[in-house]
Every structure is written in C-alpha cells, then in structure tokens.
PDB file of C-alpha atoms in Angstrom:
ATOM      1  CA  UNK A   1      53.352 119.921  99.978  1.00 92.00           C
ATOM      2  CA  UNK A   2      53.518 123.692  98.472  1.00 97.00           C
ATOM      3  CA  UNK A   3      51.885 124.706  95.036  1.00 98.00           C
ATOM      4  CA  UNK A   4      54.049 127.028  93.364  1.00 98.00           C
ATOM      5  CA  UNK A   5      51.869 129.372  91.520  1.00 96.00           C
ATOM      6  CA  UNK A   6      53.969 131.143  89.327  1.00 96.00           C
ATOM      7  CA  UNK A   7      57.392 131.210  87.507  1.00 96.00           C
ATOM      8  CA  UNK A   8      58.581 133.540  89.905  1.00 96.00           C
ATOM      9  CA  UNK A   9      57.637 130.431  92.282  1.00 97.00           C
ATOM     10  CA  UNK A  10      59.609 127.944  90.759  1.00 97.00           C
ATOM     11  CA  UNK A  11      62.918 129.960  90.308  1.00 96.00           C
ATOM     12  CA  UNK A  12      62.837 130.642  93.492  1.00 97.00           C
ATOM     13  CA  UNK A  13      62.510 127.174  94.987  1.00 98.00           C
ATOM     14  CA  UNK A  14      64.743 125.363  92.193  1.00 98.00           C
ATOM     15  CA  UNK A  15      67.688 126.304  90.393  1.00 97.00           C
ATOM     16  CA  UNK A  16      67.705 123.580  88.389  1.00 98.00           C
ATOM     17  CA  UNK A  17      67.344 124.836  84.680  1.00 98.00           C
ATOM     18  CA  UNK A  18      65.332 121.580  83.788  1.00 98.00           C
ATOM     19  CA  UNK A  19      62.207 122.174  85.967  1.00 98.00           C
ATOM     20  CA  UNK A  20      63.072 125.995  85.252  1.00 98.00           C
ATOM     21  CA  UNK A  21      62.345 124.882  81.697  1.00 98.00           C
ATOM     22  CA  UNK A  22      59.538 123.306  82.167  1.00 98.00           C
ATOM     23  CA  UNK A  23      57.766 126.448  84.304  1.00 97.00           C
ATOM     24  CA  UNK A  24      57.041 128.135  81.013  1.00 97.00           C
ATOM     25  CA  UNK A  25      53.879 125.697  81.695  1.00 96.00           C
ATOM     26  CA  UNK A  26      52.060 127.363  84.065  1.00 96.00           C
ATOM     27  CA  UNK A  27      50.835 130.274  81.686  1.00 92.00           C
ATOM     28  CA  UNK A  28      49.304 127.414  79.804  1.00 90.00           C
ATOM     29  CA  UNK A  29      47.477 124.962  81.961  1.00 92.00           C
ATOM     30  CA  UNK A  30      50.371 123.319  84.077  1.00 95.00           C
ATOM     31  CA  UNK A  31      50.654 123.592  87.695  1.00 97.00           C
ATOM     32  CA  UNK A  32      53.662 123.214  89.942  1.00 98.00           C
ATOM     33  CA  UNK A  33      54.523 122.230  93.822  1.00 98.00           C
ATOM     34  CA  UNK A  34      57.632 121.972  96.434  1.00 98.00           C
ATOM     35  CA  UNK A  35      57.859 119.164  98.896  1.00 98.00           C
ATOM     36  CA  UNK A  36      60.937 118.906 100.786  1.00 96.00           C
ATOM     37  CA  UNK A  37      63.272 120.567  98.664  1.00 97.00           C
ATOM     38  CA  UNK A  38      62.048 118.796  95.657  1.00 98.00           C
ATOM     39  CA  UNK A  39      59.885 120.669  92.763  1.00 98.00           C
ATOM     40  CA  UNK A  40      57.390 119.112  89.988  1.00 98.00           C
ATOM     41  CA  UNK A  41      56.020 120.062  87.492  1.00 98.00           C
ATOM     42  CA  UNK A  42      52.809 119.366  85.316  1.00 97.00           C
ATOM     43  CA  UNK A  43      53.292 120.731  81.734  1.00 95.00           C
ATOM     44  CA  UNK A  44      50.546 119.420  79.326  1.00 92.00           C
ATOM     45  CA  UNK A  45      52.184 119.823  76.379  1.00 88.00           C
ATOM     46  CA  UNK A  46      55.407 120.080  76.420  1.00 90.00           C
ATOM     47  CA  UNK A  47      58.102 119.006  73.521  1.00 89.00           C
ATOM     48  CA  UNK A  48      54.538 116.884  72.084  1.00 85.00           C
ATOM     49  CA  UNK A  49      54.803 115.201  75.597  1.00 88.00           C
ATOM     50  CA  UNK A  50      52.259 115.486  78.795  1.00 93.00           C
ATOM     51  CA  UNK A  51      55.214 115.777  81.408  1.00 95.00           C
ATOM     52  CA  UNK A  52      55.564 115.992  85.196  1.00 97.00           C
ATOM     53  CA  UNK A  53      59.248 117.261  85.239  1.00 98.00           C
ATOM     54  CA  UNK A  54      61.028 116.539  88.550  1.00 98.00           C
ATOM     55  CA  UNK A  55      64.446 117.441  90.214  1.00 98.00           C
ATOM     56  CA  UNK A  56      65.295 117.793  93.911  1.00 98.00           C
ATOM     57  CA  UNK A  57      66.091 115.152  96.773  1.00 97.00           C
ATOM     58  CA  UNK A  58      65.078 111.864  95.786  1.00 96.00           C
ATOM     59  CA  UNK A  59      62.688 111.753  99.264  1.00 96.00           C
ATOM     60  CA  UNK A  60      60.828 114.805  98.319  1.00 97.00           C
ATOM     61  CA  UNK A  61      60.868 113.805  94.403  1.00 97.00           C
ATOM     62  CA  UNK A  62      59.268 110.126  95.313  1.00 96.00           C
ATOM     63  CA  UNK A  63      56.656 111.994  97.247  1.00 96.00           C
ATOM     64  CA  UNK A  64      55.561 114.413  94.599  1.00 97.00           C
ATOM     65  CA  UNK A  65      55.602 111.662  91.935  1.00 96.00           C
ATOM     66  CA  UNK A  66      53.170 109.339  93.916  1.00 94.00           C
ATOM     67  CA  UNK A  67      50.636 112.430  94.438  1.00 94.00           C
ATOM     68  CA  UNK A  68      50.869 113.713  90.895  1.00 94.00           C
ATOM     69  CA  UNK A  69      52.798 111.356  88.428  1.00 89.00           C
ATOM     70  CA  UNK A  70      49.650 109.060  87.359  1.00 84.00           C
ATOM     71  CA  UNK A  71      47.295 109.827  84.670  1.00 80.00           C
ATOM     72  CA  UNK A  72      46.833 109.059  80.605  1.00 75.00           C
ATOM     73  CA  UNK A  73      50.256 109.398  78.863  1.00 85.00           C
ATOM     74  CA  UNK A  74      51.681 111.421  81.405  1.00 91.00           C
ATOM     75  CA  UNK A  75      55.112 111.266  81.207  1.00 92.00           C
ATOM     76  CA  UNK A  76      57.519 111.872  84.243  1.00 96.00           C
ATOM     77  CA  UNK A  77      60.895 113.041  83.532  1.00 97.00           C
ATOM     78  CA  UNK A  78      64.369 113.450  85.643  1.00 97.00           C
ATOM     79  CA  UNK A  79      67.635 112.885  85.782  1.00 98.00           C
ATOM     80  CA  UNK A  80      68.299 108.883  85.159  1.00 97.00           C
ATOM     81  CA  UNK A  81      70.521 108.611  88.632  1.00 97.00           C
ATOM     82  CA  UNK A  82      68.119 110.242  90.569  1.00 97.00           C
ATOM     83  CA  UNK A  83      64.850 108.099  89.137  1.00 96.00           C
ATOM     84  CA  UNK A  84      66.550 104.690  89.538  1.00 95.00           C
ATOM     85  CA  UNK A  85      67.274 105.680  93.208  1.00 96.00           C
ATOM     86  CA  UNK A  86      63.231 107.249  93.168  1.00 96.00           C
ATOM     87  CA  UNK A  87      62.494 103.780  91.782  1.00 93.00           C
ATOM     88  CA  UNK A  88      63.768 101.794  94.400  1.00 91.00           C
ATOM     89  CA  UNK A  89      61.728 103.450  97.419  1.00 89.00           C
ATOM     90  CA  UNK A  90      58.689 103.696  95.356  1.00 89.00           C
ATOM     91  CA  UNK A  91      55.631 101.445  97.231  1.00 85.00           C
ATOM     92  CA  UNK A  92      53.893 101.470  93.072  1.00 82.00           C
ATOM     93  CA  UNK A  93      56.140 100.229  90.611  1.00 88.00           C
ATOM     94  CA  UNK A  94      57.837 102.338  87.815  1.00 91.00           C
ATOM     95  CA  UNK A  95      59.671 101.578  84.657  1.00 91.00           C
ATOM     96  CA  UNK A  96      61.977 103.402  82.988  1.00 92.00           C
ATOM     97  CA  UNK A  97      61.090 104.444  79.503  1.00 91.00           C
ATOM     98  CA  UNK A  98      63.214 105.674  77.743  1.00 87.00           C
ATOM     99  CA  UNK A  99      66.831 107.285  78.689  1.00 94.00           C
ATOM    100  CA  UNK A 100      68.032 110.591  76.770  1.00 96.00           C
ATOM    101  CA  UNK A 101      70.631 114.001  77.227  1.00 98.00           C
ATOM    102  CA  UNK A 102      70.009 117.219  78.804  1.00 98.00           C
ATOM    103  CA  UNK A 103      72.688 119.458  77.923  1.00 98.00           C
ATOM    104  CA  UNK A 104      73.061 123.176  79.334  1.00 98.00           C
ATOM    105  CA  UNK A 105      74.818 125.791  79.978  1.00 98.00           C
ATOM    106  CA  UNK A 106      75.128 129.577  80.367  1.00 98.00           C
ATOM    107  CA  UNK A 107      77.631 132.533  80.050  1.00 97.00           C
ATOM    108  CA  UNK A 108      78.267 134.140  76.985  1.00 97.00           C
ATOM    109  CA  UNK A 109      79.651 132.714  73.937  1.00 97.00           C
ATOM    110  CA  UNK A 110      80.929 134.358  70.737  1.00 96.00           C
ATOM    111  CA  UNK A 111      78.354 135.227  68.021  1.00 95.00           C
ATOM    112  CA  UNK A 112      79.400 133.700  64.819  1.00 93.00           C
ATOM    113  CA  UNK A 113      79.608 135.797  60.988  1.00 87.00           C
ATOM    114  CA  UNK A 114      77.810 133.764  58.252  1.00 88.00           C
ATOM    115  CA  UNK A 115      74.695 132.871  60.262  1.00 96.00           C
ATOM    116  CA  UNK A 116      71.179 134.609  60.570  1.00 97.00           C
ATOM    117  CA  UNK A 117      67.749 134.530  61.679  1.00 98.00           C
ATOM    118  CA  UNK A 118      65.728 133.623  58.847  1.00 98.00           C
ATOM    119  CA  UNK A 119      63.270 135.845  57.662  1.00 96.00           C
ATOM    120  CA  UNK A 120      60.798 133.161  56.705  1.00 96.00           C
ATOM    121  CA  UNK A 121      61.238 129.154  57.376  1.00 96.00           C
ATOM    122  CA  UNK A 122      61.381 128.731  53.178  1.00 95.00           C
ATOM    123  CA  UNK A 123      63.201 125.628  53.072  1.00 97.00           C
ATOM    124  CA  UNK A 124      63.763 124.615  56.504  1.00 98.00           C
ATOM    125  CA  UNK A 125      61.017 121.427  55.751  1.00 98.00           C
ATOM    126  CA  UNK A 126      63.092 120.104  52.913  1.00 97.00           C
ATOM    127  CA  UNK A 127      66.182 120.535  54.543  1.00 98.00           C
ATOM    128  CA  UNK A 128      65.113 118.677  57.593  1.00 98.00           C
ATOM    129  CA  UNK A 129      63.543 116.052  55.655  1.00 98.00           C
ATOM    130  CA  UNK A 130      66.981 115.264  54.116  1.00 97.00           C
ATOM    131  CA  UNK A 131      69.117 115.724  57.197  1.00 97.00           C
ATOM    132  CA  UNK A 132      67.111 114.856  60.482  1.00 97.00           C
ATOM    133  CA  UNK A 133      63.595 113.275  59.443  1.00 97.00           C
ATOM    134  CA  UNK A 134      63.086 112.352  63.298  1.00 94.00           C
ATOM    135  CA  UNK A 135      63.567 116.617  64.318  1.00 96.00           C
ATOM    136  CA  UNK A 136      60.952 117.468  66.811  1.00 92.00           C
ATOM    137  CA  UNK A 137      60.571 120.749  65.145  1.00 96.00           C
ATOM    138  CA  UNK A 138      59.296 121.769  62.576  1.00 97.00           C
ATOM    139  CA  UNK A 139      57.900 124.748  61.157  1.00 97.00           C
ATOM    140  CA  UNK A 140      55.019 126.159  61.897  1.00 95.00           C
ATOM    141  CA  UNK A 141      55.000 124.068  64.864  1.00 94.00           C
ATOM    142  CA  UNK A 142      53.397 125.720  68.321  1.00 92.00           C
ATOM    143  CA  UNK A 143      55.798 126.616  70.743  1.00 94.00           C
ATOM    144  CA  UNK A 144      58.392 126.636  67.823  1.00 97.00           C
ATOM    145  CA  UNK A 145      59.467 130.285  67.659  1.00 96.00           C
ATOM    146  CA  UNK A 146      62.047 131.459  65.252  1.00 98.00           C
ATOM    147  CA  UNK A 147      64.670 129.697  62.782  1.00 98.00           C
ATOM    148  CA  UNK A 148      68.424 130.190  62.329  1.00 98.00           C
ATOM    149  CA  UNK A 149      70.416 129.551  58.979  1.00 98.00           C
ATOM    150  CA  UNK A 150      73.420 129.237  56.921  1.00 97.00           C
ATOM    151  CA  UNK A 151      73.210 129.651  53.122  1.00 96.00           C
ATOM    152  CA  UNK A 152      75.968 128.567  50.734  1.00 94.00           C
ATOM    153  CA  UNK A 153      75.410 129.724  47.115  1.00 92.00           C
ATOM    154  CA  UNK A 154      71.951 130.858  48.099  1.00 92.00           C
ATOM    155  CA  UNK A 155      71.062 127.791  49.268  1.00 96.00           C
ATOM    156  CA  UNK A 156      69.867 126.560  52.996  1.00 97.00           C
ATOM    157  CA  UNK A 157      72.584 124.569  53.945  1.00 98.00           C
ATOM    158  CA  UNK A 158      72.199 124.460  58.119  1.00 98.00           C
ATOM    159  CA  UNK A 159      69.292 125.266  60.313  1.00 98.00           C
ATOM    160  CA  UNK A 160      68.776 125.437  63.967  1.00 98.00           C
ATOM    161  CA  UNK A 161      66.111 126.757  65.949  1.00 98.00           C
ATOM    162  CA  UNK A 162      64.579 128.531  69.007  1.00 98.00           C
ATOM    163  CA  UNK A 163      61.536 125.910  70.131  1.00 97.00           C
ATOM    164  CA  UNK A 164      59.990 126.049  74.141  1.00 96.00           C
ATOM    165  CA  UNK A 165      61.974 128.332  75.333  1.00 97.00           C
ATOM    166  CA  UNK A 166      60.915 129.533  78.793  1.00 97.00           C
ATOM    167  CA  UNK A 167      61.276 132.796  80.508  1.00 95.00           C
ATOM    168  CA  UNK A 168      65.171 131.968  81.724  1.00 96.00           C
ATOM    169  CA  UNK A 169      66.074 128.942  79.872  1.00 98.00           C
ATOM    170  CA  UNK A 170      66.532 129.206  76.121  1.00 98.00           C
ATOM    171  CA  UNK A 171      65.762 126.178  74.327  1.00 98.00           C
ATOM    172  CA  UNK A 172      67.010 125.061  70.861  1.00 98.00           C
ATOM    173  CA  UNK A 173      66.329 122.141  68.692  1.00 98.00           C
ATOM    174  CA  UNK A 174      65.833 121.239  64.885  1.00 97.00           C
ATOM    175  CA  UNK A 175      69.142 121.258  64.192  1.00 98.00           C
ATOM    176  CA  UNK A 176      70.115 119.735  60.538  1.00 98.00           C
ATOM    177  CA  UNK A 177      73.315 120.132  58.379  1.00 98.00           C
ATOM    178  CA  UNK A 178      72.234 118.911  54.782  1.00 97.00           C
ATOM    179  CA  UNK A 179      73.975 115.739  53.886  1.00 96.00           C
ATOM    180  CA  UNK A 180      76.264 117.475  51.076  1.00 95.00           C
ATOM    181  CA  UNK A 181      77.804 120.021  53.333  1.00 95.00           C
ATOM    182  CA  UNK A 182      78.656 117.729  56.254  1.00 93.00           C
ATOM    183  CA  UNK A 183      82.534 117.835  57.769  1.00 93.00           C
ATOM    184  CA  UNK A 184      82.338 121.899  56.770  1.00 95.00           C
ATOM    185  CA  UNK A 185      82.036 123.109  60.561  1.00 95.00           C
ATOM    186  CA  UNK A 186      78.508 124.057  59.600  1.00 97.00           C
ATOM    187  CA  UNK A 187      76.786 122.728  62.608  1.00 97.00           C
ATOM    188  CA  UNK A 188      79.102 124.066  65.551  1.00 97.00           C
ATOM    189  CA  UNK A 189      78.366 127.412  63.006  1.00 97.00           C
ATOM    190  CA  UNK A 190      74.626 127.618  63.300  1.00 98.00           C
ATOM    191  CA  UNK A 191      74.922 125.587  67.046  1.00 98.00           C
ATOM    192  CA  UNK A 192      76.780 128.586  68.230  1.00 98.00           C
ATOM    193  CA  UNK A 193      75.024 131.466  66.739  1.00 98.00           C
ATOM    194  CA  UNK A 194      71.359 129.939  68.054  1.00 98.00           C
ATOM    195  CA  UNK A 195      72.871 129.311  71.459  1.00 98.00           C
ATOM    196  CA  UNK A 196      74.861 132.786  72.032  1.00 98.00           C
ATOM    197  CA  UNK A 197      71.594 134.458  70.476  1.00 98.00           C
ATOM    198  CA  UNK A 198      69.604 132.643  73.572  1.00 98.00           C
ATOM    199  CA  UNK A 199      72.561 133.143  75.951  1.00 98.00           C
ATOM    200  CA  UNK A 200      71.941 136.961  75.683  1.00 98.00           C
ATOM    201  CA  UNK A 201      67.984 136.415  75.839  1.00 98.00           C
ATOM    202  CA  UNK A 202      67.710 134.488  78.309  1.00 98.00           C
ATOM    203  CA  UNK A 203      71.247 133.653  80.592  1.00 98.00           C
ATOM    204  CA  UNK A 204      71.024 129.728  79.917  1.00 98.00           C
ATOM    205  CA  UNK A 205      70.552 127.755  76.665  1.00 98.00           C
ATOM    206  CA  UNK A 206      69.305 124.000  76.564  1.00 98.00           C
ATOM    207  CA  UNK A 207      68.580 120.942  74.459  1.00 98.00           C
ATOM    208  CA  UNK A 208      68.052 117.746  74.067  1.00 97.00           C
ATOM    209  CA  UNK A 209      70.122 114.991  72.697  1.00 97.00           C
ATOM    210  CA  UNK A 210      70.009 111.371  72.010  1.00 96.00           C
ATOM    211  CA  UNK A 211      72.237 109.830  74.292  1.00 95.00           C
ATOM    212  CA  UNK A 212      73.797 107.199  71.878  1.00 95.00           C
ATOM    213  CA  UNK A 213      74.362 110.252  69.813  1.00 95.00           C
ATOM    214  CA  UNK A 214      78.154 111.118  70.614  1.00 97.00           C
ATOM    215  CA  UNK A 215      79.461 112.900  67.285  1.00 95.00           C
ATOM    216  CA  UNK A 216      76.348 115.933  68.176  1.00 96.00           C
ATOM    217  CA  UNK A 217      76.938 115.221  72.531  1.00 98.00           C
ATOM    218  CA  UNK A 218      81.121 116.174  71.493  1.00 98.00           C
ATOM    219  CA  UNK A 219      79.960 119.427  69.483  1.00 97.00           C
ATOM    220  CA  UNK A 220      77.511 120.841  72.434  1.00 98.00           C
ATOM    221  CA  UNK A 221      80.025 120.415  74.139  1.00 98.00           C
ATOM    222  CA  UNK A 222      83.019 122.092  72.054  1.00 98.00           C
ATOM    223  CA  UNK A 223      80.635 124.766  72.613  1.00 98.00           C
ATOM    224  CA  UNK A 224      80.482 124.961  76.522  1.00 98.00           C
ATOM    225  CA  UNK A 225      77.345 122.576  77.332  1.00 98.00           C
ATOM    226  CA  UNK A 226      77.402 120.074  80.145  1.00 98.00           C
ATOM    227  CA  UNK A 227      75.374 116.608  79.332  1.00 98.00           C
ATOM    228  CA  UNK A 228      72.947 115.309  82.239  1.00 98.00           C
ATOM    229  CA  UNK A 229      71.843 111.507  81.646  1.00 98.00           C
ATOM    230  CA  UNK A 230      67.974 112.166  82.255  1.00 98.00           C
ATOM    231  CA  UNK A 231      64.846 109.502  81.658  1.00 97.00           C
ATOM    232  CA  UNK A 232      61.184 109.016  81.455  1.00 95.00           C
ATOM    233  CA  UNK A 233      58.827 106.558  83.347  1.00 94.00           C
ATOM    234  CA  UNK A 234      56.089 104.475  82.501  1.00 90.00           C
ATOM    235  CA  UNK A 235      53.421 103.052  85.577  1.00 86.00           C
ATOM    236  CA  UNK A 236      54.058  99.343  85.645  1.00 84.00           C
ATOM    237  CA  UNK A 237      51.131  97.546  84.458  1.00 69.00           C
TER     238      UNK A 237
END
C-alpha cells in the first residue's frame, strides 16, 4: 500500500475525476494511498461530509477500505456497482447508505449572454430559500467560492455556483430557479454559463445530483454531462 502525498500523486495514479475531486483534501488535513490500482482518499471535510472517496479495482478498493474506512462519521463513497461488488468480499460488514449521481464531463461548451458572476451573493439566501431549501451551498459557506446569476427586471431570478472545486475538477452546486420563472430555460442558462466558466478553469466540471431527480439528471445532461450511480456506506453495527 502507497501514500500518495500530493495532488500531483493522485492524478497520476487515477484518472478518475471523483477521487481527482476529492485530492483538493490533502492541502487541508486529508491523506491519500494506491493499492493495486485502486486510490482512497481521506478528506475531512468535504461537501459537510468526513469522506474516504474510493475508485479503482474492486480488490484493491476492498483493501484500502478495511485499512482506512472506519472511524466516527466517516463516510466512504464510490460508485454504487463497484461498492455492492466491494460489499460482497468484505470479511466486516457494510451497508449502503445512501445512493446518489455523479455527473461529469469536460470539453468546452458555449458561454451563454444574460448570465454573470455576481458581484456580491445579495439575494442568493432568499432565492434559495424559495427554490431549493435542501442546497448544500450557501453563501458564505467555506469552500463555497463564487456565485453565478440571472436577473430579470433587476431581480435574481437563477443562481448557480462554484463550491469545492479542486485543482482539475470544477465543481458546481446551489443551483435554484425561483419558482415564478420556472419553464423559461433559466436553469440550462445559468447551468451552462457556471459549467463552461469551470470548463475553461479547470478542463472538467462536476456535481452532484439526487438520483430520483430526473427533470435536473435530463438538463446536465442536455448540456454534455455523463451520470455515474455512486453511494455511501455505513459499518454494520
């Protein structure tokens, strides 16, 4: 078993954009190793989670999750195919917590007119109180960099925005389309102009999605993303 010390590390034994993602960690406190093809890695605080983020042969990825997937709310997370086949060769029993969407891609894609970074975050809270209460970003969040928006009449009408991005994946979240404006094209709008701004920064873009979510899975992927079932487990008591 290899520790990968740095970023530089990881990209080079992974080119997985999830654990690539999840690198950004080891300028904070994380830590990272290899073991037969397979990478992990510790982030603390990640997305409000303590992960161990895992991709690579299911062998090597059931070997690096029995050395370093246990501790207090530590929460490993992979693709769902590749855990249930993890879970069956496991010796300590897992459970699966809770399934979700990866989505990613990379290229370059069109910047669309009517859309801007915002200046300030003034009424990004209200608008994602009304249109996505559950957003894990907020303003003023850490790790929550920048936010995009659409104005109609002067008022904030769609918001995205750049959150955990690491130094080759860009990562967006908090997107919200306020209830009035809905069916106006407003969220492929401010969906496109956050991911071709991150495209150009950083070569990939990523996100999460709920996976019972279709109507935002069909958008991300009008706009060139791929969807990856992926999961969290839980130690069984």
């Amino acid at each position: 078993m290899r520790r990968l010390r740095t970023t530089v590390d990881v990209q080079d034994a992974s080119d997985d954009p999830l654990v690539r993602w999840a690198a950004q960690a080891l300028s904070s406190g994380g830590a990272a190793w290899e073991h037969n093809g397979a990478v992990a890695v510790h982030a603390p605080a990640l997305t409000r989670r303590r992960r161990l983020v895992l991709s690579g042969p299911a062998e090597g990825v059931a070997s690096l999750l029995a050395a370093h997937g246990r501790g207090v709310e530590l929460r490993p997370l992979l693709e769902r195919p590749l855990a249930l086949e993890v879970m069956s060769v496991m010796p300590t029993p897992w459970l699966e917590d809770k399934p979700f969407g990866w989505m990613d891609r990379s290229g370059a894609l069109d910047l669309p007119a009517e859309a801007c970074w915002l200046k300030t975050p003034d009424g990004v809270e209200m608008l994602l109180r009304e249109a996505n209460p559950d957003s894990w970003a907020w303003p003023g969040e850490k790790g929550v960099c920048r936010w995009a928006g659409v104005h109609v009449d002067g008022q904030l009408v769609a918001t995205a925005a750049e959150a955990w991005s690491s130094a080759d994946v860009g990562f967006m979240m908090g997107v919200a389309v306020h209830p009035s404006c809905t069916g106006q094209g407003l969220g492929q709008r401010i969906c496109q102009f956050v991911t071709s701004s991150l495209l150009t920064l950083y070569g990939t873009c990523a996100l999460f999605v709920e996976n019972y979510n279709a109507p935002a899975i069909a958008l991300y992927r009008k706009l060139g993303f791929a969807y990856r079932d992926v999961t969290t487990l839980l130690p069984a008591a």
